[in-house]
CSV table of C-alpha atoms in Angstrom, one decimal:
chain,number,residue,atom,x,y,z
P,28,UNK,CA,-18.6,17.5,-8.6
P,29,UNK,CA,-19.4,13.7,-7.9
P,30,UNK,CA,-19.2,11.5,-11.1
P,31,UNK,CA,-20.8,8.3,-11.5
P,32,UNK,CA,-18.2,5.6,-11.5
P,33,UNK,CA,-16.1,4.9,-15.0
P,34,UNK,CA,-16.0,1.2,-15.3
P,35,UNK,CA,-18.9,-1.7,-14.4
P,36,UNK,CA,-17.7,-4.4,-11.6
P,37,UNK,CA,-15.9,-7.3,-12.5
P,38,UNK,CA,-18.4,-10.6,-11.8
P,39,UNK,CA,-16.3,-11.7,-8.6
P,40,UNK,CA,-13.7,-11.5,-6.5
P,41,UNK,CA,-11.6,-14.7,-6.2
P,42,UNK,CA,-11.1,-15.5,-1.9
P,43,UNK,CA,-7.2,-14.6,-2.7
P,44,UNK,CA,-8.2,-11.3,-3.8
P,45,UNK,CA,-10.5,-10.8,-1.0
P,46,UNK,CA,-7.5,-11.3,1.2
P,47,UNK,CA,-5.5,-8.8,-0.6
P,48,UNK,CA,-7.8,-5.9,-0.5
P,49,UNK,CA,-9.9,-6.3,2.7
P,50,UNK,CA,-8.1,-3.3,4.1
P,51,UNK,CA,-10.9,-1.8,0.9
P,52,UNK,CA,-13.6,-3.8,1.2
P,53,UNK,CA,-14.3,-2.3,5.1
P,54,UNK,CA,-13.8,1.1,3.8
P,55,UNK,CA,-18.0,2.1,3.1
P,56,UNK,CA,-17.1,4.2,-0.1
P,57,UNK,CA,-15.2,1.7,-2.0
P,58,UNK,CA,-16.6,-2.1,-0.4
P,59,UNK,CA,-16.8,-5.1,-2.9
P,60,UNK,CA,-18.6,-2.8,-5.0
P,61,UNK,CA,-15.6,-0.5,-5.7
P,62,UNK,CA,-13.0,-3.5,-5.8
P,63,UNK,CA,-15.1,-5.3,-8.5
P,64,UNK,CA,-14.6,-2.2,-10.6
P,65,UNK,CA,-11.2,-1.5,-9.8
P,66,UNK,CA,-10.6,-5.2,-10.9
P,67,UNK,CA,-12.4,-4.5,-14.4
P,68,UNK,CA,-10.6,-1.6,-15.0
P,69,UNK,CA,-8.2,-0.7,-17.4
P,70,UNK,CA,-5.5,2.0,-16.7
P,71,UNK,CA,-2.3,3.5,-19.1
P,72,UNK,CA,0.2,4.6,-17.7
P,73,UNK,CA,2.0,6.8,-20.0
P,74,UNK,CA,5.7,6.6,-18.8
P,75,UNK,CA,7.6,4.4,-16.3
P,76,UNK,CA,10.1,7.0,-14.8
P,77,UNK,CA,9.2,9.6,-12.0
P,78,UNK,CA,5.6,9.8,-11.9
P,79,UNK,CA,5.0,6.5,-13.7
P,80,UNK,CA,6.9,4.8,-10.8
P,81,UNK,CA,4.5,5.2,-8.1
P,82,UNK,CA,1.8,5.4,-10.1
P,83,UNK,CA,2.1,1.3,-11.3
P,84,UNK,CA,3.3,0.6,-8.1
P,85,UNK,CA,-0.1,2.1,-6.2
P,86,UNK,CA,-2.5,0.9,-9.2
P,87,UNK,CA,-1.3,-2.4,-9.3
P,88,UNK,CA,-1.5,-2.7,-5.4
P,89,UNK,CA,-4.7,-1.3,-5.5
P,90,UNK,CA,-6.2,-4.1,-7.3
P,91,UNK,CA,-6.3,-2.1,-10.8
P,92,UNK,CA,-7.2,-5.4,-13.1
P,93,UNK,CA,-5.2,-3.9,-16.5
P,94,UNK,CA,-2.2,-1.9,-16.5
P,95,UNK,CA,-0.8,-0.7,-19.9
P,96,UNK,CA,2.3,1.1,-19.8
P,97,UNK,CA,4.2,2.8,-22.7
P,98,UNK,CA,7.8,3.5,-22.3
P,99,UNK,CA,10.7,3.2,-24.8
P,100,UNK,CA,13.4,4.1,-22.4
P,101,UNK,CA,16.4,2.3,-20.7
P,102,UNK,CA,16.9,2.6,-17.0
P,103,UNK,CA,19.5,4.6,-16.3
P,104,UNK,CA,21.6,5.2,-13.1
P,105,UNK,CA,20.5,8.6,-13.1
P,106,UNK,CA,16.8,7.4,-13.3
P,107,UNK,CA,17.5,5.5,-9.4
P,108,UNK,CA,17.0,8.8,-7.3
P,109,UNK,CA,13.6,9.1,-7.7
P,110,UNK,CA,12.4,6.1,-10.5
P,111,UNK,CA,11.2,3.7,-7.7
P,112,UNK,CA,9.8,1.1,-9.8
P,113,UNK,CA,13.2,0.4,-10.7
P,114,UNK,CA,16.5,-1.0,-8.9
P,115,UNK,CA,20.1,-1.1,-9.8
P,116,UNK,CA,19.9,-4.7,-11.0
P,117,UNK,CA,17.4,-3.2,-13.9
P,118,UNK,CA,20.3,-0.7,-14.9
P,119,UNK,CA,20.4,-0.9,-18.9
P,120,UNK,CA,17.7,-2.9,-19.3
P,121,UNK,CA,13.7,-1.7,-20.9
P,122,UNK,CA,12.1,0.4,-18.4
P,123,UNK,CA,8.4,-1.0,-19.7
P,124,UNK,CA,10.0,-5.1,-19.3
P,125,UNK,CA,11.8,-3.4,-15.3
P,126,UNK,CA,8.1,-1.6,-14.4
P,127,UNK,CA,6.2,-4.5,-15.5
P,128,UNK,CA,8.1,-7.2,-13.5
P,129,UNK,CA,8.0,-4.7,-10.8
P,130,UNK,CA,4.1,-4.7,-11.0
P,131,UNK,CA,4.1,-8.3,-11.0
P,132,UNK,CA,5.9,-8.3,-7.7
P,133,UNK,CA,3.6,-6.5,-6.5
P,134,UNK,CA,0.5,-7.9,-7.2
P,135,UNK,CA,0.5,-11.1,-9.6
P,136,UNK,CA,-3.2,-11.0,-10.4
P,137,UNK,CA,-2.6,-7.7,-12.2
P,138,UNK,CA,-2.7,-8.2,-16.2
P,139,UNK,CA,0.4,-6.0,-17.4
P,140,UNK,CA,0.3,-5.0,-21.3
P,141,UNK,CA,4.0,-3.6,-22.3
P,142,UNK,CA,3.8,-1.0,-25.1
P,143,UNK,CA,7.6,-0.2,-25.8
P,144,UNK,CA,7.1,2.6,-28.2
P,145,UNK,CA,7.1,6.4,-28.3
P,146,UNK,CA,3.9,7.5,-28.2
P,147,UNK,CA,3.2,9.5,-31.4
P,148,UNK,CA,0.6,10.5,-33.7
P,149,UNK,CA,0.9,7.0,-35.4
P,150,UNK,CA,0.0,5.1,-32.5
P,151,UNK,CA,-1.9,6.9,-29.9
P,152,UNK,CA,-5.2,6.6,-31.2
P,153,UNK,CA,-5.1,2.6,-31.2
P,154,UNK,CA,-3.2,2.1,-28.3
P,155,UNK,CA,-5.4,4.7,-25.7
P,156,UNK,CA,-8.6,3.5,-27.5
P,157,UNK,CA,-8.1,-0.3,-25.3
P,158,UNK,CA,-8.2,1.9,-21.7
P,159,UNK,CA,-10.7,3.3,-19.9
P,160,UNK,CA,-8.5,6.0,-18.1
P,161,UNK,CA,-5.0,7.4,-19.3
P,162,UNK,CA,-2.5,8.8,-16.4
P,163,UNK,CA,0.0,11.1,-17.8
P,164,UNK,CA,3.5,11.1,-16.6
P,165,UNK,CA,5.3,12.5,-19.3
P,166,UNK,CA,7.9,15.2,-19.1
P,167,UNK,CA,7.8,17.1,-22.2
P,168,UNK,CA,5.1,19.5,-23.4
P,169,UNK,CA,4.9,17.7,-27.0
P,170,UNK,CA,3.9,14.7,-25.6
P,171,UNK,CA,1.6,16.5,-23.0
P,172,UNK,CA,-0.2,18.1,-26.3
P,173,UNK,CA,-0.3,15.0,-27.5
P,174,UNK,CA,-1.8,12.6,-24.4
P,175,UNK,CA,-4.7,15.6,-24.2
P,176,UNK,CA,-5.9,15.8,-27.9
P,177,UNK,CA,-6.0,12.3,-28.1
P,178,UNK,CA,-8.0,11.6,-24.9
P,179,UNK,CA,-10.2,14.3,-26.2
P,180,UNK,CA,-11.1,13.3,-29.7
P,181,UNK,CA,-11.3,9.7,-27.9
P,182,UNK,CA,-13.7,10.7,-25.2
P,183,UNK,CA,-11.2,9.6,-22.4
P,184,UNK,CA,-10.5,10.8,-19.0
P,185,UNK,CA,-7.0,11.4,-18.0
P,186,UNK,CA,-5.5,12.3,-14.9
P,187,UNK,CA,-2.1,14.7,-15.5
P,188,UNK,CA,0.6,15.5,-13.2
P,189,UNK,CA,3.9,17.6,-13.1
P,190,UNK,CA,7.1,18.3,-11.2
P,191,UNK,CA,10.2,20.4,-11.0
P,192,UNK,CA,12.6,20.5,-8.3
P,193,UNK,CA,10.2,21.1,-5.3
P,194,UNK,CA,6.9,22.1,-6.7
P,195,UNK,CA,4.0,20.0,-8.3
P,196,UNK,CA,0.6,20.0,-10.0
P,197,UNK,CA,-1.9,17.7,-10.7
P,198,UNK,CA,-5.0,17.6,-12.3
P,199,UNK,CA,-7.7,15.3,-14.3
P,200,UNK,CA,-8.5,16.1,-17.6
P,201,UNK,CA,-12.0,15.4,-18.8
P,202,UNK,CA,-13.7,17.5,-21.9
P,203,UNK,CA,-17.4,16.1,-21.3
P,204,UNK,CA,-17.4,17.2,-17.7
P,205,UNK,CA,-14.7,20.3,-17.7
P,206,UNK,CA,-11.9,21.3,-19.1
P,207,UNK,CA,-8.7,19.9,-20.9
P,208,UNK,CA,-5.5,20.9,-20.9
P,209,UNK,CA,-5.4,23.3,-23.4
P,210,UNK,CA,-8.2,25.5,-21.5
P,211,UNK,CA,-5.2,25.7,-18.9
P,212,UNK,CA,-2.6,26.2,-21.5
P,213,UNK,CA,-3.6,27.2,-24.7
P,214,UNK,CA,-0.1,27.6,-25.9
P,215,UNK,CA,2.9,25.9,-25.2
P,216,UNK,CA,5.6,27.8,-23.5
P,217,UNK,CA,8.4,29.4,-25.6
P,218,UNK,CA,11.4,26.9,-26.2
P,219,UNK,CA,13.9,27.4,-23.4
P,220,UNK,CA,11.5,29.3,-21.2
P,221,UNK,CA,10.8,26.5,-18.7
P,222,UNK,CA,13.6,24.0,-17.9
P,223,UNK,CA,13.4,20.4,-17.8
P,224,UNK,CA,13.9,18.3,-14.8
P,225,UNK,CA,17.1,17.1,-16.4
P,226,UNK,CA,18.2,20.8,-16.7
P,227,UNK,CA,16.9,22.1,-13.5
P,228,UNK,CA,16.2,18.7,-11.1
P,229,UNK,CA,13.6,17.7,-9.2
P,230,UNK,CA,13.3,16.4,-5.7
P,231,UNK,CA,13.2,12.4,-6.1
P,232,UNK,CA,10.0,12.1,-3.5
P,233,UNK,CA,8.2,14.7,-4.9
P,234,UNK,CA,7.4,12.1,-7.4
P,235,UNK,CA,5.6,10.1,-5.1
P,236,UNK,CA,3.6,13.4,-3.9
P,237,UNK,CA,2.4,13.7,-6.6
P,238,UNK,CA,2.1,10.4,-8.5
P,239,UNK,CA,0.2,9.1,-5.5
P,240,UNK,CA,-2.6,12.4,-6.1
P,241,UNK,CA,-2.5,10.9,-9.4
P,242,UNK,CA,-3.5,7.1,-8.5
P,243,UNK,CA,-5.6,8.9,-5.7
P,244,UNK,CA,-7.6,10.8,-8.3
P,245,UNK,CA,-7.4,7.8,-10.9
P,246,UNK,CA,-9.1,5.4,-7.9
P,247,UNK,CA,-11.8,7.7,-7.8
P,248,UNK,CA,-12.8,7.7,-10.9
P,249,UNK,CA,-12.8,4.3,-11.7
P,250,UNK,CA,-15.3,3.2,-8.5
P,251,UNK,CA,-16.9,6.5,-8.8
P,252,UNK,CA,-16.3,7.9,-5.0
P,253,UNK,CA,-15.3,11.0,-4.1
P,254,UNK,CA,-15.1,14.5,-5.7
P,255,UNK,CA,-12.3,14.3,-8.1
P,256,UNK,CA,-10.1,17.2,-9.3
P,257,UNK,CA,-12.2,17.6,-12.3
P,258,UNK,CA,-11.9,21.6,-12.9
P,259,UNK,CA,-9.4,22.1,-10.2
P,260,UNK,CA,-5.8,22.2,-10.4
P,261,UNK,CA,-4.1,21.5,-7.2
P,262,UNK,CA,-0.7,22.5,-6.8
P,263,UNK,CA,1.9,21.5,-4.2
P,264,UNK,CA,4.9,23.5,-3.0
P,265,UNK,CA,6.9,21.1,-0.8
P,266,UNK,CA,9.9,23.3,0.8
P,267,UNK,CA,6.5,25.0,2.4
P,268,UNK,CA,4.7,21.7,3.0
P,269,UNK,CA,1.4,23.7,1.3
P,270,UNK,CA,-1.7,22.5,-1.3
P,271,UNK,CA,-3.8,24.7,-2.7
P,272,UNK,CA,-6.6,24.2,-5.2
P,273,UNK,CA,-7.1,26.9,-8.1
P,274,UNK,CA,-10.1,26.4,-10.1
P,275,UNK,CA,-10.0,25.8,-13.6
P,276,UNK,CA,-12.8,26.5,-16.2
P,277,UNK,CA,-13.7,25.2,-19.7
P,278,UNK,CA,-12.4,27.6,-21.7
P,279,UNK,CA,-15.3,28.1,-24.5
P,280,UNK,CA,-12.6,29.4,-27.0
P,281,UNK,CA,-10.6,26.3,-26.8
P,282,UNK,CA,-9.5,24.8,-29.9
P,283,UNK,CA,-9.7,21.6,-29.4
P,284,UNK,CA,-13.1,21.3,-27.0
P,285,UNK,CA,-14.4,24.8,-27.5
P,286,UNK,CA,-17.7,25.5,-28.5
P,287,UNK,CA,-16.0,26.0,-32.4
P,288,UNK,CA,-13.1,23.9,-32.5
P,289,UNK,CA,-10.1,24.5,-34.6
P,290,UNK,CA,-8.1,21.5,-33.7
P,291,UNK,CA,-10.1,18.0,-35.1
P,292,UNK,CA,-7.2,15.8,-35.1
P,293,UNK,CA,-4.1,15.0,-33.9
P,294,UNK,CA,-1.6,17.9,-35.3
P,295,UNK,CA,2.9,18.0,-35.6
P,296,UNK,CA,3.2,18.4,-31.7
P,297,UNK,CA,7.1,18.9,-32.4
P,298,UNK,CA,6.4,22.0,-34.2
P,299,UNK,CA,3.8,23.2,-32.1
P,300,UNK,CA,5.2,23.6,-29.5
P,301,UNK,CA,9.1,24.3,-30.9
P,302,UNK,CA,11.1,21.9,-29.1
P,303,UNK,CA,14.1,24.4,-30.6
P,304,UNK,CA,12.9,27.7,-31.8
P,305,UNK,CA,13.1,29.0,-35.4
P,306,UNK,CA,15.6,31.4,-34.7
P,307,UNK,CA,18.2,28.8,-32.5
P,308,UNK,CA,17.9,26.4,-35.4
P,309,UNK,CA,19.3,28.9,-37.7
P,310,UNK,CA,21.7,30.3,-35.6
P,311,UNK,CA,22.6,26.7,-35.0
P,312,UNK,CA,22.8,25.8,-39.0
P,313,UNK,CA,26.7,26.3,-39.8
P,314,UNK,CA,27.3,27.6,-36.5
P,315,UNK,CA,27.9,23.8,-34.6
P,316,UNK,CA,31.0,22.1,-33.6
P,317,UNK,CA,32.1,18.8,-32.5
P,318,UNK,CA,33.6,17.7,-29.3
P,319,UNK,CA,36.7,16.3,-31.1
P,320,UNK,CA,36.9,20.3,-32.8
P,321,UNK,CA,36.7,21.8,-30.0
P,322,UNK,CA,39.4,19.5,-28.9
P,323,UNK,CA,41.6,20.4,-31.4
P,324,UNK,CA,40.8,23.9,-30.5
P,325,UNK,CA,42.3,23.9,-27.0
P,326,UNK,CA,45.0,21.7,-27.5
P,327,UNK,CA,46.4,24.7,-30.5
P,328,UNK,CA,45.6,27.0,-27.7
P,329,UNK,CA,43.2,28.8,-30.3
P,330,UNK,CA,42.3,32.0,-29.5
P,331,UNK,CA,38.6,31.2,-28.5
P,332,UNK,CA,35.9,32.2,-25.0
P,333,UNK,CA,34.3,28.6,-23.9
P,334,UNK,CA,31.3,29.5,-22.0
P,335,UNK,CA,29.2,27.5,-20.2
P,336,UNK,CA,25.9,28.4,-20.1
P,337,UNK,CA,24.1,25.9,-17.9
P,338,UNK,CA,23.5,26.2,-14.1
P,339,UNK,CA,26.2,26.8,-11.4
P,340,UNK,CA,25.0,23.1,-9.7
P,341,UNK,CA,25.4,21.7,-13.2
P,342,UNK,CA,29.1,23.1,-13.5
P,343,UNK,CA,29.7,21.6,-10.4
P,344,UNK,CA,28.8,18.4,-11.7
P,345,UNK,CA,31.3,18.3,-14.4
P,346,UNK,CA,32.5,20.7,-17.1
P,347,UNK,CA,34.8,21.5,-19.7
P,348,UNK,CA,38.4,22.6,-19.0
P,349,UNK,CA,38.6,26.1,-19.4
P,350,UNK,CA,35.3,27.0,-19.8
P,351,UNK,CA,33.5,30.3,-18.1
P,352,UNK,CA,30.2,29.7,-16.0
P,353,UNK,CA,27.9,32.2,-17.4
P,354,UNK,CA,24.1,31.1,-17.2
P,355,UNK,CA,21.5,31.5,-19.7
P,356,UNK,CA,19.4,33.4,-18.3
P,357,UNK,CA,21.8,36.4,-18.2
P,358,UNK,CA,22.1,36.2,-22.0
P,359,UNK,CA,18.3,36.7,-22.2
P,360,UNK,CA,18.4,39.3,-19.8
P,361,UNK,CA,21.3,41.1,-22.0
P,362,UNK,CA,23.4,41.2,-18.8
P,363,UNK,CA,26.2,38.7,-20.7
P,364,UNK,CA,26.7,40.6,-23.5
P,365,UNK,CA,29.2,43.4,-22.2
P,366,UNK,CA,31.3,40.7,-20.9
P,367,UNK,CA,32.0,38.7,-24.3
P,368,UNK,CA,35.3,39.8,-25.8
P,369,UNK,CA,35.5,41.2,-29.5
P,370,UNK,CA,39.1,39.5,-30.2
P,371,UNK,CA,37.9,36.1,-29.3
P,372,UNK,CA,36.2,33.4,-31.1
P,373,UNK,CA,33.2,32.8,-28.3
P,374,UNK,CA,32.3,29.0,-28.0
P,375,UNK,CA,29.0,27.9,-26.4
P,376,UNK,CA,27.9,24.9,-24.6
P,377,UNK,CA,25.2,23.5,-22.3
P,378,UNK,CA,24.4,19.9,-21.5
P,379,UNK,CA,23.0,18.6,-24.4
P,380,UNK,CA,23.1,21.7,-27.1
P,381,UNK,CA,19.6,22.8,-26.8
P,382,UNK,CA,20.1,25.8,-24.5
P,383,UNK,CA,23.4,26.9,-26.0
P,384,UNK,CA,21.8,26.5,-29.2
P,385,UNK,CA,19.0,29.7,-28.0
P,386,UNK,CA,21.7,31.5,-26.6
P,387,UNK,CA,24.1,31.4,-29.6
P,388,UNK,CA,21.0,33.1,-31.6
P,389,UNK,CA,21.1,35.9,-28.8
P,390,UNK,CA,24.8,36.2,-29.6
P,391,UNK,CA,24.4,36.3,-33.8
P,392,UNK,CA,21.5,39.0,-33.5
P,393,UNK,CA,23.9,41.6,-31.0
P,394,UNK,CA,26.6,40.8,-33.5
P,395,UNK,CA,28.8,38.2,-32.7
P,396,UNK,CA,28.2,36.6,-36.5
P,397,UNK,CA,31.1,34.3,-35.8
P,398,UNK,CA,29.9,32.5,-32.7
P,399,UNK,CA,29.7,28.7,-32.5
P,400,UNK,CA,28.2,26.5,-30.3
P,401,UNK,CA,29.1,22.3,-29.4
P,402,UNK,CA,26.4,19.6,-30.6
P,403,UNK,CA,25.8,17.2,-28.1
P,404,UNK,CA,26.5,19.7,-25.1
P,405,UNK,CA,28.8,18.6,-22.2
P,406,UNK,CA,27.5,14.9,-22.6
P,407,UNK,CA,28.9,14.8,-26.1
P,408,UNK,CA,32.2,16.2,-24.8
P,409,UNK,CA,31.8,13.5,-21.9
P,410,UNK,CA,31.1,10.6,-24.1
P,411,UNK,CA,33.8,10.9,-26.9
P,412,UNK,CA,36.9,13.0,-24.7
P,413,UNK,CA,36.4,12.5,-21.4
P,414,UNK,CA,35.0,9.4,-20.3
P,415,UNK,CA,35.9,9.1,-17.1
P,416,UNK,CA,34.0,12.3,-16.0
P,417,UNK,CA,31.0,11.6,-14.3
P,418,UNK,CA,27.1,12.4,-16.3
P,419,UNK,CA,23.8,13.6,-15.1
């Protein structure tokens, strides 16, 4: 469905800006009309790393007058495989300060507004309420929760994308015209069910597939052209080179913009959607063990089973001396249990601790009460014993 257009036109274009986007003002749909708007618009972008990257770098090339962007992150080297916006000279500095100069680059009539803080329930309100449109380019589901309720209870449009390894989605969000993201997902996903992209990757241009639907879609709405993805959600498997659109309905049971809400305000987004489930953080309590202990462990040749439970392409990375590749996933299928050994001490780790952390709680329900797992994962182990062992 068509939608009229989200912002009024600015009062002029300058003759320098007329120059920089008359490759828009002959296109029919858009034309001085559209650019005005464009120019009196202003856009969030929530994150500067994989999908924030080329969505500043598109918005602010496309003439988008006010770019916000929230980002309390550092710019790692890790970030530079598929983080455009960013260069090796911005290594260790503010990803908001790298983006915004970036932006500037780009197109110096842009106003950029830095907001270097995590978005949370203390903030979000005030900071989404000076934007007329919110793109999402978060990475965790909390914060996804989050960006939706508070669009919602703000009356804001906001256009949402995601990507993992060579797939990705994309949608726009918008509770008076359809549905929001919790008509799509009610529920979060259980903790450890769907990896990250820093625990399962993610093709570095698939970033600009879909951030580039995302400033596509944001475009759109702000000069009011096109039909935008308003009730659709498009998804985008790139090893087949294939779109498709799925449909997606107002759910009338929602809780948050249902016909009889449950959800009127911002909620803990940390416990609803169980960053580390109930039962890992018991298992966990009592049960963890510093790199320097472990350490100590296999120096005195203690009688103890290191597994690794991350990925095969993550053990190839780096790992721990010693240490037996067993994935999580064949703990949660029970397949891993028949090869632990009843006269060992058995001694978890994963990247960070998280996933270990679930699988250690699979180990203390079959009956391995004595099973610890290593705080700070593989990274920890990195960081304080190894140094000189490369990170991801």
């Amino acid at each position: 469905m068509s939608l009229p257009p989200l912002v009024e036109p600015a009062a002029e274009l300058t003759v320098d800006e007329v120059r920089r986007y008359s490759r828009h003002l002959i296109i029919p749909d858009v034309g001085m009309d559209g650019q005005k708007r464009l120019k009196n618009a202003k856009v969030l972008c929530v994150g500067a790393g994989g999908l924030g990257s080329p969505a500043l770098m598109y918005l602010a090339a496309a003439g988008v007058g006010t770019l916000g962007i929230v980002e309390f992150d550092t710019v790692d080297e890790s970030n530079l495989q598929r983080q455009i916006i960013h260069g090796q000279s911005d290594v260790g500095r503010s990803k908001a300060e790298s983006a915004r100069d970036s932006v500037k680059e780009i197109n110096p009539y842009v106003d950029v507004i830095l907001h270097e803080d995590r978005l949370d329930n203390s903030n979000v309100m005030e900071i989404f309420s000076g934007y007329d449109l919110i793109v999402d380019g978060t990475d965790n589901f909390a914060t996804r929760y989050l960006v939706n309720d508070a669009a919602v209870l703000l009356g804001k449009p906001y256009v949402w994308g995601s990507i993992y390894r060579f797939d990705g989605q994309a949608s726009v969000f918008w509770a008076e015209h359809g549905p929001c993201y919790r008509c799509l997902y009610p529920e979060a996903p259980p903790p450890g069910m769907v990896p990250s992209c820093a625990e399962g990757g993610v093709l570095g241009v698939l970033c600009a597939s879909i951030g580039s639907i995302q400033v596509t879609e944001a475009i759109k709405l702000l000069a009011g052209v096109g039909e935008p993805l308003v009730g659709r959600l498009m998804i985008y498997d790139a090893l087949e080179m294939q779109y498709r659109s799925v449909k997606v309905r107002k759910d009338p049971n929602c809780a948050l913009c249902g016909d009889d809400p449950t959800v009127t305000e911002l909620i803990d987004y940390e416990a609803f959607c169980g960053v580390v489930s109930e039962e890992a953080q018991a298992a966990a309590a009592g049960s963890t063990i510093t790199s320097k202990q472990l350490k100590e462990w296999l120096d005195d040749e203690e009688n103890i089973f290191l597994v690794d439970v991350r990925e095969p392409n993550e053990y190839e990375i780096v790992n721990i001396p010693g240490a037996t590749l067993i994935p999580k996933g064949e703990f949660l299928m029970g397949t891993a249990l028949e090869r632990m050994p009843q006269d060992k001490k058995i001694v978890l780790h994963c990247k960070t601790g998280v996933r270990s952390a679930e699988v250690l709680a699979v180990l203390k329900s079959a009956g391995f009460s004595d099973a610890v797992h290593l705080g700070g994962g593989v990274i920890g182990w990195v960081n304080q014993i190894e140094p000189e062992k490369p990170v991801y």
